[in-house]
Coordinates of C-alpha atoms in Angstrom, one line a residue:
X121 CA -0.7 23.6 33.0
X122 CA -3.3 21.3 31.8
X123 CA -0.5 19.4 29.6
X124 CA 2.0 19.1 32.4
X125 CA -1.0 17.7 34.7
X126 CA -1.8 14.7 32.2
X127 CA 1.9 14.1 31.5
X128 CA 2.4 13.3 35.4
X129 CA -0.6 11.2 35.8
X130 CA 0.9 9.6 32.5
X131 CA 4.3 9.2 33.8
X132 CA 2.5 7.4 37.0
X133 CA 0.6 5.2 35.1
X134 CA 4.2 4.0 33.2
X135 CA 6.1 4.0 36.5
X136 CA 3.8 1.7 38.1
X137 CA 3.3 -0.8 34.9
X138 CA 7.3 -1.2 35.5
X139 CA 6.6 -2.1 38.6
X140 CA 3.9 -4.2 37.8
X141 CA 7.5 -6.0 35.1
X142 CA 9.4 -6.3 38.6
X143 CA 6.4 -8.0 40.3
X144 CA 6.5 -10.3 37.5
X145 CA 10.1 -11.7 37.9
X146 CA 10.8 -15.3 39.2
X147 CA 11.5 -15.2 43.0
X148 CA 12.7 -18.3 44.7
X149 CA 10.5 -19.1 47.1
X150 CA 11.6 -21.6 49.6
X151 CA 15.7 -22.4 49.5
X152 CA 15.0 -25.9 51.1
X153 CA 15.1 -28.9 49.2
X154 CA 11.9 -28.5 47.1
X155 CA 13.0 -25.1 46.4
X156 CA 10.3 -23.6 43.3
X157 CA 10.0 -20.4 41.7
X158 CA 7.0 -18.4 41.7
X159 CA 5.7 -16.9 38.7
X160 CA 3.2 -14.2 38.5
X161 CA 2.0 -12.9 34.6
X162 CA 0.0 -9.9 35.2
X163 CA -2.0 -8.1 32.9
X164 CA -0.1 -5.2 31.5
X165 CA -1.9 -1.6 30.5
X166 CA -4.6 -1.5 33.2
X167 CA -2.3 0.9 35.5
X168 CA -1.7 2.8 32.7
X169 CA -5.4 3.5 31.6
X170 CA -6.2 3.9 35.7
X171 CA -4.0 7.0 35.8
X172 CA -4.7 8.4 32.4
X173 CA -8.7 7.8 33.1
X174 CA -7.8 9.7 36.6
X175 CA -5.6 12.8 34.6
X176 CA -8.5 13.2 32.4
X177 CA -10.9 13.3 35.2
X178 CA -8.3 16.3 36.6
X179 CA -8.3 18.2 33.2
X180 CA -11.9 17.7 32.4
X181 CA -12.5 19.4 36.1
X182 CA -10.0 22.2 35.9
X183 CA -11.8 22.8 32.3
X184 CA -15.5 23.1 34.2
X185 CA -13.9 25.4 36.2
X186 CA -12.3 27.8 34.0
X187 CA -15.8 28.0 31.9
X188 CA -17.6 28.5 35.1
X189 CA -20.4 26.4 34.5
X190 CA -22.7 27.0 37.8
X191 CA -22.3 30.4 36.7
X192 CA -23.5 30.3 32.8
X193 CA -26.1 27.4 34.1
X194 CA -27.1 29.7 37.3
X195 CA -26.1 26.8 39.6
X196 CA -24.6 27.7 43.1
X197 CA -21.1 26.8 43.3
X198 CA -20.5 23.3 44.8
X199 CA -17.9 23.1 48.5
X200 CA -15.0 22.2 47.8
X201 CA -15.4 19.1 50.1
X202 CA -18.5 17.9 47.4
X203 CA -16.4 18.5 44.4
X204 CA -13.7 16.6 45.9
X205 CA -15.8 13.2 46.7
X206 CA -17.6 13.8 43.1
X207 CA -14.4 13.4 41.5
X208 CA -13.3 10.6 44.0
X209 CA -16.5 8.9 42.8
X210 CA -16.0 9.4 39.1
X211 CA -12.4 7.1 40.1
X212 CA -14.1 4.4 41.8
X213 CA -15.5 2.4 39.4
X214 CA -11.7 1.8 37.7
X215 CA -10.2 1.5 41.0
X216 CA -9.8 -2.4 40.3
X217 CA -7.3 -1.5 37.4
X218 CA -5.0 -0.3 39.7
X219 CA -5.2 -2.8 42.6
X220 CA -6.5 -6.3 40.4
X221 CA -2.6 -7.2 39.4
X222 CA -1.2 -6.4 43.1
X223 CA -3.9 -8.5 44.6
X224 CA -3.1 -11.1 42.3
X225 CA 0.6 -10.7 42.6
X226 CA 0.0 -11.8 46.4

C-alpha cells in the first residue's frame, strides 16, 4: 500500500515533467509577416521532487498513524480536518516547484 502510494505520486511527478518537454516546444506565435517562435527552457526535476516530497509527506503520515503516536505519547487524537491542513502546510513551502516553470511558461 505504502509502495503503490509513492509510485503514483512518482508517476505524477514524471507525467507532468513531460509536460513541462511539451511546454517547451517552439510554437509560432504570430503567422503575419514578422512571424517568430517562442521559446521557453524550463527547469527540469522540480515537478518531479514536488510530487515525490508530497508522496513522502503521505507515507510518513500513514506511518504515524499505524504506530499510533498520540497514543504511545498520550496525545489526543488530532480531527481529521487539522491533520488535513497540517499536511497541506508541510506542501506549501515547495509549492513554487510545481507552479515556477508554468508561470514562467506564460
Amino acid at each position: 500500500k505504502t509502495i503503490a502510494a509513492l509510485a503514483a505520486f512518482i508517476a505524477s511527478g514524471a507525467l507532468h515533467e513531460y509536460i513541462l518537454v511539451l511546454l517547451s516546444l517552439p510554437v509560432l506565435v504570430d503567422g503575419g509577416a514578422s512571424s517568430k517562435y517562442s521559446t521557453f527552457t524550463p527547469v527540469y526535476g522540480k515537478q518531479f521532487c514536488f510530487f515525490a516530497w508530497n508522496g513522502m509527506l503521505m507515507v510518513l503520515e500513514y506511518i504515524a498513524l499505524q504506530f499510533s503516536m498520540p497514543k504511545a505519547l498520550n496525545i489526543p487524537k488530532l480531527p481529521n480536518i487539522l491533520r488535513s491542513l497540517l499536511v497541506v502546510l508541510m506542501a506549501l513551502p515547495v509549492a513554487h516547484w510545481f507552479t515556477d516553470e508554468y508561470v514562467k511558461s506564460g
